Structure formats: structure tokens, C-alpha cells
PDB file of C-alpha atoms in Angstrom:
ATOM      1  CA  MET B   1       0.054 160.031  65.581  1.00  0.00           C
ATOM      2  CA  VAL B   2       2.228 163.325  64.855  1.00  0.00           C
ATOM      3  CA  ARG B   3       2.494 165.321  61.476  1.00  0.00           C
ATOM      4  CA  ILE B   4       4.638 167.850  59.645  1.00  0.00           C
ATOM      5  CA  GLY B   5       2.901 171.168  60.827  1.00  0.00           C
ATOM      6  CA  THR B   6       5.397 173.514  59.791  1.00  0.00           C
ATOM      7  CA  VAL B   7       9.138 173.534  57.988  1.00  0.00           C
ATOM      8  CA  VAL B   8      11.924 176.185  59.210  1.00  0.00           C
ATOM      9  CA  MET B   9      14.011 177.599  57.074  1.00  0.00           C
ATOM     10  CA  GLY B  10      16.859 180.639  57.824  1.00  0.00           C
ATOM     11  CA  ALA B  11      16.946 183.553  55.903  1.00  0.00           C
ATOM     12  CA  SER B  12      19.433 186.502  56.372  1.00  0.00           C
ATOM     13  CA  ASP B  13      16.328 188.791  55.217  1.00  0.00           C
ATOM     14  CA  VAL B  14      13.552 187.307  56.232  1.00  0.00           C
ATOM     15  CA  ARG B  15      11.120 189.919  54.754  1.00  0.00           C
ATOM     16  CA  ARG B  16      12.780 189.653  51.315  1.00  0.00           C
ATOM     17  CA  ALA B  17      12.410 185.933  51.894  1.00  0.00           C
ATOM     18  CA  ALA B  18       8.844 185.860  52.728  1.00  0.00           C
ATOM     19  CA  SER B  19       7.792 188.004  49.843  1.00  0.00           C
ATOM     20  CA  PHE B  20       9.718 185.520  48.032  1.00  0.00           C
ATOM     21  CA  TRP B  21       7.788 182.496  49.345  1.00  0.00           C
ATOM     22  CA  LYS B  22       4.566 184.145  49.080  1.00  0.00           C
ATOM     23  CA  SER B  23       4.311 184.857  46.091  1.00  0.00           C
ATOM     24  CA  ALA B  24       6.309 180.966  44.801  1.00  0.00           C
ATOM     25  CA  LEU B  25       3.667 179.366  46.911  1.00  0.00           C
ATOM     26  CA  GLY B  26       0.338 181.814  47.262  1.00  0.00           C
ATOM     27  CA  TYR B  27       1.276 181.481  50.938  1.00  0.00           C
ATOM     28  CA  VAL B  28       0.186 184.514  53.443  1.00  0.00           C
ATOM     29  CA  GLU B  29       1.487 185.803  56.672  1.00  0.00           C
ATOM     30  CA  ARG B  30      -0.232 184.093  59.738  1.00  0.00           C
ATOM     31  CA  GLU B  31       0.635 186.924  61.847  1.00  0.00           C
ATOM     32  CA  PRO B  32       2.567 189.990  61.004  1.00  0.00           C
ATOM     33  CA  LEU B  33       6.503 189.195  60.451  1.00  0.00           C
ATOM     34  CA  GLU B  34       7.819 190.296  63.938  1.00  0.00           C
ATOM     35  CA  ASP B  35      11.267 190.216  65.428  1.00  0.00           C
ATOM     36  CA  GLY B  36      13.005 188.304  62.430  1.00  0.00           C
ATOM     37  CA  TRP B  37      10.500 185.732  62.581  1.00  0.00           C
ATOM     38  CA  VAL B  38       7.286 184.824  60.505  1.00  0.00           C
ATOM     39  CA  VAL B  39       5.173 181.797  59.335  1.00  0.00           C
ATOM     40  CA  LEU B  40       3.333 181.668  56.152  1.00  0.00           C
ATOM     41  CA  VAL B  41       0.714 179.453  55.345  1.00  0.00           C
ATOM     42  CA  PRO B  42      -1.443 178.494  52.664  1.00  0.00           C
ATOM     43  CA  ALA B  43      -4.094 181.181  51.459  1.00  0.00           C
ATOM     44  CA  GLU B  44      -6.684 178.377  51.290  1.00  0.00           C
ATOM     45  CA  GLY B  45      -6.033 177.565  54.877  1.00  0.00           C
ATOM     46  CA  HIS B  46      -4.938 173.780  54.916  1.00  0.00           C
ATOM     47  CA  GLY B  47      -1.357 172.429  54.525  1.00  0.00           C
ATOM     48  CA  VAL B  48       2.122 172.594  55.568  1.00  0.00           C
ATOM     49  CA  GLY B  49       3.508 175.912  56.993  1.00  0.00           C
ATOM     50  CA  LEU B  50       6.819 177.845  55.972  1.00  0.00           C
ATOM     51  CA  ALA B  51       8.255 179.031  59.020  1.00  0.00           C
ATOM     52  CA  LEU B  52      11.439 182.020  58.069  1.00  0.00           C
ATOM     53  CA  GLY B  53      13.618 182.837  60.736  1.00  0.00           C
ATOM     54  CA  ARG B  54      16.592 185.453  60.873  1.00  0.00           C
ATOM     55  CA  SER B  55      20.146 183.318  60.461  1.00  0.00           C
ATOM     56  CA  GLU B  56      23.892 183.973  59.950  1.00  0.00           C
ATOM     57  CA  SER B  57      24.695 180.777  59.135  1.00  0.00           C
ATOM     58  CA  PRO B  58      25.860 179.991  55.952  1.00  0.00           C
ATOM     59  CA  VAL B  59      23.422 177.903  53.124  1.00  0.00           C
ATOM     60  CA  GLN B  60      24.521 174.573  52.582  1.00  0.00           C
ATOM     61  CA  GLU B  61      25.954 173.940  49.308  1.00  0.00           C
ATOM     62  CA  VAL B  62      24.580 170.501  49.269  1.00  0.00           C
ATOM     63  CA  PRO B  63      21.794 170.868  51.815  1.00  0.00           C
ATOM     64  CA  ARG B  64      20.735 167.859  54.445  1.00  0.00           C
ATOM     65  CA  VAL B  65      16.885 168.918  54.317  1.00  0.00           C
ATOM     66  CA  HIS B  66      15.247 171.099  51.199  1.00  0.00           C
ATOM     67  CA  LEU B  67      11.794 171.785  50.239  1.00  0.00           C
ATOM     68  CA  ASP B  68      10.383 169.491  46.916  1.00  0.00           C
ATOM     69  CA  LEU B  69       7.727 171.657  45.218  1.00  0.00           C
ATOM     70  CA  TYR B  70       5.395 169.373  42.506  1.00  0.00           C
ATOM     71  CA  THR B  71       3.649 170.544  39.705  1.00  0.00           C
ATOM     72  CA  GLU B  72       2.951 168.980  36.170  1.00  0.00           C
ATOM     73  CA  GLU B  73       4.141 172.017  34.203  1.00  0.00           C
ATOM     74  CA  GLN B  74       7.776 171.989  35.314  1.00  0.00           C
ATOM     75  CA  ASP B  75       9.318 174.767  32.349  1.00  0.00           C
ATOM     76  CA  ALA B  76       6.538 176.822  33.343  1.00  0.00           C
ATOM     77  CA  GLU B  77       6.784 176.907  37.225  1.00  0.00           C
ATOM     78  CA  VAL B  78      10.884 177.030  36.843  1.00  0.00           C
ATOM     79  CA  GLY B  79      10.455 179.927  34.891  1.00  0.00           C
ATOM     80  CA  ARG B  80       7.684 181.427  37.205  1.00  0.00           C
ATOM     81  CA  LEU B  81      10.179 181.188  39.986  1.00  0.00           C
ATOM     82  CA  LEU B  82      13.072 182.306  38.115  1.00  0.00           C
ATOM     83  CA  ALA B  83      11.197 185.625  37.120  1.00  0.00           C
ATOM     84  CA  LEU B  84      10.289 186.310  40.827  1.00  0.00           C
ATOM     85  CA  GLY B  85      14.171 186.212  41.854  1.00  0.00           C
ATOM     86  CA  ALA B  86      14.780 182.251  41.908  1.00  0.00           C
ATOM     87  CA  GLU B  87      18.309 181.298  40.597  1.00  0.00           C
ATOM     88  CA  ARG B  88      19.135 178.022  38.800  1.00  0.00           C
ATOM     89  CA  VAL B  89      21.739 176.175  40.600  1.00  0.00           C
ATOM     90  CA  ALA B  90      25.118 174.256  38.970  1.00  0.00           C
ATOM     91  CA  TRP B  91      24.096 170.789  40.193  1.00  0.00           C
ATOM     92  CA  GLU B  92      26.468 168.285  39.726  1.00  0.00           C
ATOM     93  CA  LEU B  93      24.357 165.583  41.036  1.00  0.00           C
ATOM     94  CA  TYR B  94      22.135 165.253  38.923  1.00  0.00           C
ATOM     95  CA  PRO B  95      20.982 161.577  37.564  1.00  0.00           C
ATOM     96  CA  PRO B  96      20.605 160.511  34.131  1.00  0.00           C
ATOM     97  CA  ASP B  97      16.913 161.891  32.833  1.00  0.00           C
ATOM     98  CA  PRO B  98      16.119 163.878  36.415  1.00  0.00           C
ATOM     99  CA  ASP B  99      12.381 164.464  37.281  1.00  0.00           C
ATOM    100  CA  PHE B 100      13.896 167.722  39.196  1.00  0.00           C
ATOM    101  CA  VAL B 101      15.134 170.598  38.592  1.00  0.00           C
ATOM    102  CA  VAL B 102      17.498 172.689  41.431  1.00  0.00           C
ATOM    103  CA  LEU B 103      16.822 176.287  42.095  1.00  0.00           C
ATOM    104  CA  ALA B 104      17.908 178.458  44.809  1.00  0.00           C
ATOM    105  CA  ASP B 105      15.742 181.393  46.683  1.00  0.00           C
ATOM    106  CA  PRO B 106      17.054 184.819  47.101  1.00  0.00           C
ATOM    107  CA  GLU B 107      18.330 183.593  50.309  1.00  0.00           C
ATOM    108  CA  GLY B 108      20.506 180.861  48.443  1.00  0.00           C
ATOM    109  CA  ASN B 109      18.409 178.095  50.432  1.00  0.00           C
ATOM    110  CA  ARG B 110      18.105 174.887  47.956  1.00  0.00           C
ATOM    111  CA  PHE B 111      15.058 173.693  47.019  1.00  0.00           C
ATOM    112  CA  CYS B 112      13.437 171.484  43.844  1.00  0.00           C
ATOM    113  CA  VAL B 113      11.099 171.852  41.466  1.00  0.00           C
ATOM    114  CA  ILE B 114       9.824 168.291  41.108  1.00  0.00           C
ATOM    115  CA  ASP B 115       7.898 167.226  37.593  1.00  0.00           C
ATOM    116  CA  THR B 116       5.112 164.960  38.645  1.00  0.00           C
ATOM    117  CA  THR B 117       4.292 164.011  34.871  1.00  0.00           C
ATOM    118  CA  HIS B 118       7.764 162.123  34.800  1.00  0.00           C
ATOM    119  CA  GLY B 119       6.910 159.404  36.921  1.00  0.00           C
ATOM    120  CA  GLN B 120       5.157 158.703  40.442  1.00  0.00           C
ATOM    121  CA  VAL B 121       5.887 160.700  43.151  1.00  0.00           C
TER     122      VAL B 121
END
């Protein structure tokens, strides 16, 4: 049996990306950022980690892999994430009555904020 331990994302400015995701998720650095690499983990110690590594690859406009952040307070969380430096993405692929909002982190990596009160998640 295996499980997901860490999700890895690229960033051209790892320090900036780490600052955003630490604030967005309440995560902390497992070890100090070094050589363009850092692993962030939940402050309470349990859950999936987020690793950020220096990358010069362009961001995919429609990424094959992305993060879904679950919340019962979508509007408030979207507002909080925008204040932290996220940006709204003009997403033409929304279905009717979507339960998600597409945002991008300061590096341009897309992620979704899912309204868990909208239906089953």
C-alpha cells in the first residue's frame, strides 16, 4: 500500500512561492529552504506535504495536475487567497453551476478552491 506524501510544484522564485503557500495553507518548512528546494508540511504535523523546486518551465494554462483546496467558506477563502497574492484565472471551461473557482499562485500555478457545501466532495 502506498499513499501520497508530497505534491511537487515548480517555481521560478521558490522563496516567494513558499511564502504564499505557507500563508495559504498554514504550512511550515520541514527544513529551511536550500538550493531552490523546500518541503512544506502542515503545522499540526499530519497531511500531504507540498514541495517547491526551482523550475524555469513555463506554466501550463490548462494544467494536467493541480491542487484542489476544499472549504465550506469559498467566498471568504477566495478573498483571503487573493489578498495573499493569488490571481483569478479567466477559465473558459467552467461547467454550469460550478463548485470551484480557478486561481493562480504568484508563480502562475493554477489551483481550485472547491465549495464543499455545493455537493458531495
